[in-house]
Short mmCIF file of C-alpha atoms in Angstrom, two decimals:
data_model
loop_
_atom_site.label_atom_id
_atom_site.label_comp_id
_atom_site.label_asym_id
_atom_site.label_seq_id
_atom_site.Cartn_x
_atom_site.Cartn_y
_atom_site.Cartn_z
CA MET A 1 84.67 107.35 268.97
CA LYS A 2 82.62 108.19 265.88
CA LYS A 3 79.48 106.73 267.55
CA SER A 4 80.12 108.88 270.64
CA ILE A 5 80.29 112.05 268.56
CA ILE A 6 77.11 111.14 266.66
CA ALA A 7 75.31 110.29 269.93
CA LEU A 8 76.44 113.57 271.48
CA ALA A 9 75.31 115.54 268.41
CA ALA A 10 71.92 113.79 268.45
CA LEU A 11 71.49 114.54 272.14
CA ALA A 12 72.31 118.21 271.59
CA LEU A 13 69.82 118.38 268.70
CA VAL A 14 67.04 116.82 270.79
CA ALA A 15 67.75 119.17 273.73
CA TRP A 16 67.74 122.19 271.43
CA GLY A 17 64.49 121.10 269.76
CA CYS A 18 62.70 120.79 273.12
CA SER A 19 63.66 124.28 274.23
CA SER A 20 61.26 127.18 273.78
CA GLY A 21 64.22 129.46 273.24
CA GLU A 22 63.18 131.58 276.24
CA ASP A 23 64.41 131.34 279.79
CA GLU A 24 61.11 131.17 281.65
CA SER A 25 62.76 132.04 284.96
CA GLN A 26 63.54 135.52 283.65
CA PRO A 27 61.03 138.32 283.09
CA GLN A 28 59.55 138.42 279.60
CA SER A 29 60.61 141.05 277.06
CA ALA A 30 58.85 144.41 276.93
CA GLU A 31 56.67 143.34 274.02
CA ILE A 32 53.09 142.70 275.11
CA SER A 33 51.20 140.37 272.83
CA ILE A 34 48.17 138.12 272.99
CA GLY A 35 49.08 134.51 273.58
CA THR A 36 47.26 131.19 273.52
CA ASP A 37 47.51 130.11 277.16
CA VAL A 38 44.27 128.85 278.68
CA ARG A 39 43.24 129.73 282.22
CA PRO A 40 45.13 127.35 284.51
CA ASP A 41 43.40 125.23 287.12
CA TRP A 42 45.77 126.10 289.95
CA GLN A 43 44.45 124.74 293.24
CA GLY A 44 45.57 126.19 296.56
CA PRO A 45 47.42 123.90 298.96
CA ASN A 46 46.06 122.29 302.11
CA PHE A 47 47.57 124.70 304.64
CA ASP A 48 47.21 122.10 307.41
CA LEU A 49 50.11 120.20 305.81
CA TYR A 50 52.59 123.05 306.28
CA GLU A 51 54.26 124.53 309.34
CA GLN A 52 54.64 128.13 308.12
CA ILE A 53 52.72 130.65 306.06
CA MET A 54 53.72 133.88 304.38
CA LYS A 55 51.02 136.47 303.61
CA VAL A 56 51.52 139.18 300.99
CA GLU A 57 49.41 141.52 298.91
CA VAL A 58 50.90 141.52 295.43
CA GLN A 59 50.29 144.29 292.90
CA ILE A 60 50.72 143.72 289.19
CA GLN A 61 53.38 145.95 287.67
CA ASP A 62 52.26 149.13 285.92
CA THR A 63 53.02 147.72 282.44
CA LEU A 64 50.31 145.06 282.91
CA THR A 65 47.70 146.84 285.07
CA GLN A 66 45.55 147.88 282.12
CA TYR A 67 45.06 144.17 281.30
CA VAL A 68 44.10 142.95 284.81
CA SER A 69 40.60 141.51 285.19
CA GLU A 70 38.65 139.45 287.70
CA ALA A 71 39.46 136.33 285.63
CA ASP A 72 43.23 136.62 286.31
CA LEU A 73 45.14 134.36 288.73
CA LEU A 74 48.39 134.49 290.63
CA CYS A 75 50.21 131.35 291.74
CA ALA A 76 53.22 130.84 294.01
CA THR A 77 55.23 127.63 293.67
CA ILE A 78 58.09 126.08 295.61
CA ASN A 79 60.01 123.28 293.91
CA GLY A 80 57.27 123.07 291.27
CA GLU A 81 54.47 122.58 293.83
CA VAL A 82 51.62 125.08 294.12
CA ARG A 83 51.91 126.73 297.53
CA GLY A 84 49.53 129.67 297.08
CA VAL A 85 46.86 130.90 294.67
CA ALA A 86 45.13 134.28 294.58
CA ALA A 87 42.45 135.99 292.53
CA PRO A 88 42.56 139.77 292.08
CA ARG A 89 40.62 142.16 294.24
CA LYS A 90 40.05 145.78 293.24
CA VAL A 91 40.77 148.23 296.06
CA GLU A 92 40.06 151.81 295.01
CA ASP A 93 42.00 152.14 291.73
CA LYS A 94 44.45 149.25 292.32
CA TRP A 95 44.23 145.53 291.70
CA LEU A 96 45.65 143.48 294.58
CA PHE A 97 46.27 139.76 294.84
CA PRO A 98 46.09 138.82 298.54
CA MET A 99 48.07 135.60 298.76
CA THR A 100 48.92 133.12 301.49
CA ILE A 101 51.92 130.94 300.71
CA ALA A 102 52.71 127.72 302.62
CA SER A 103 56.05 126.05 303.34
CA ASN A 104 57.77 123.78 305.82
CA ASP A 105 61.12 125.45 305.21
CA ALA A 106 62.37 129.03 305.41
CA ASP A 107 64.60 130.61 302.77
CA VAL A 108 63.45 128.37 299.90
CA ALA A 109 63.01 129.88 296.44
CA VAL A 110 59.49 130.91 295.48
CA SER A 111 58.42 131.31 291.85
CA LEU A 112 55.45 133.42 290.86
CA SER A 113 53.17 132.87 287.88
CA TYR A 114 50.62 135.41 286.69
CA TYR A 115 47.84 134.39 284.33
CA CYS A 116 46.41 137.37 282.43
CA ASP A 117 43.02 136.48 280.98
CA GLN A 118 42.84 139.40 278.54
CA LEU A 119 46.24 138.53 277.06
CA HIS A 120 45.84 134.74 277.40
CA ARG A 121 49.39 134.64 278.78
CA ILE A 122 51.13 133.12 281.78
CA TYR A 123 54.16 135.06 282.99
CA THR A 124 56.53 133.22 285.35
CA ILE A 125 59.48 134.58 287.32
CA GLN A 126 61.78 133.56 290.14
CA TRP A 127 60.29 135.82 292.76
CA THR A 128 61.62 135.75 296.31
CA THR A 129 62.62 133.45 299.13
CA PHE A 130 60.06 132.18 301.61
CA ASP A 131 60.03 134.24 304.81
CA ALA A 132 57.11 133.86 307.21
CA SER A 133 58.11 137.09 308.98
CA VAL A 134 57.69 139.32 305.92
CA ALA A 135 55.08 142.08 306.27
CA PRO A 136 51.86 141.47 304.31
CA THR A 137 52.11 144.85 302.56
CA GLY A 138 55.00 147.04 301.58
CA THR A 139 56.79 148.79 298.77
CA ASN A 140 59.78 146.70 297.76
CA GLY A 141 60.12 144.19 294.91
CA ILE A 142 58.16 141.29 296.35
CA TYR A 143 54.99 143.36 296.54
CA LYS A 144 55.18 144.58 292.93
CA PRO A 145 57.11 141.91 290.99
CA VAL A 146 58.42 142.59 287.49
CA PHE A 147 57.07 140.11 284.95
CA ILE A 148 57.94 142.20 281.88
CA LYS A 149 61.05 144.36 281.52
#
C-alpha cells in the first residue's frame, strides 16, 4: 500500500512538472507580451486526400490587429493534423487570412493557431466545428476568433 501511495505521488509530481500551467485550448489572458516562439513551418495539406473543404476569411481580433504583419501565419488543425494554412492579406484597412480547411468528416472540432511575428507568439484556441456549407465570409465568431480575452 505504501508503494502505491508513493508511486501515485510520483506520478502526480511528474504530471504537474510537465504542465505549462496554462490551458492552451482556452484564449490567452488579456496581457500582451513578447514571447520566444519561432515562426512555425506549417505546411498546408494535400487537398486531394480529403472529401470536403471549408473556406473562410478570418480576421484577427481587434486586440491583436496592431501587431499583424505579412510574416504572420494562421493554421487550422483537426485531431492535431494541419488541415489549412493561411498568410495574411491586407484588404483596405483590414488584415484577412483566406483559409481553405480540409476534412473527410463533418462536425469535427477544428483548432486554430495564430503565429504573430511581431510578438513571437503562437495563440491556439478551440475554434469551431468543420462545416463545408459555411459561408466564406460573415460576422459571427468563426470569422473573428478570440485569441485573447
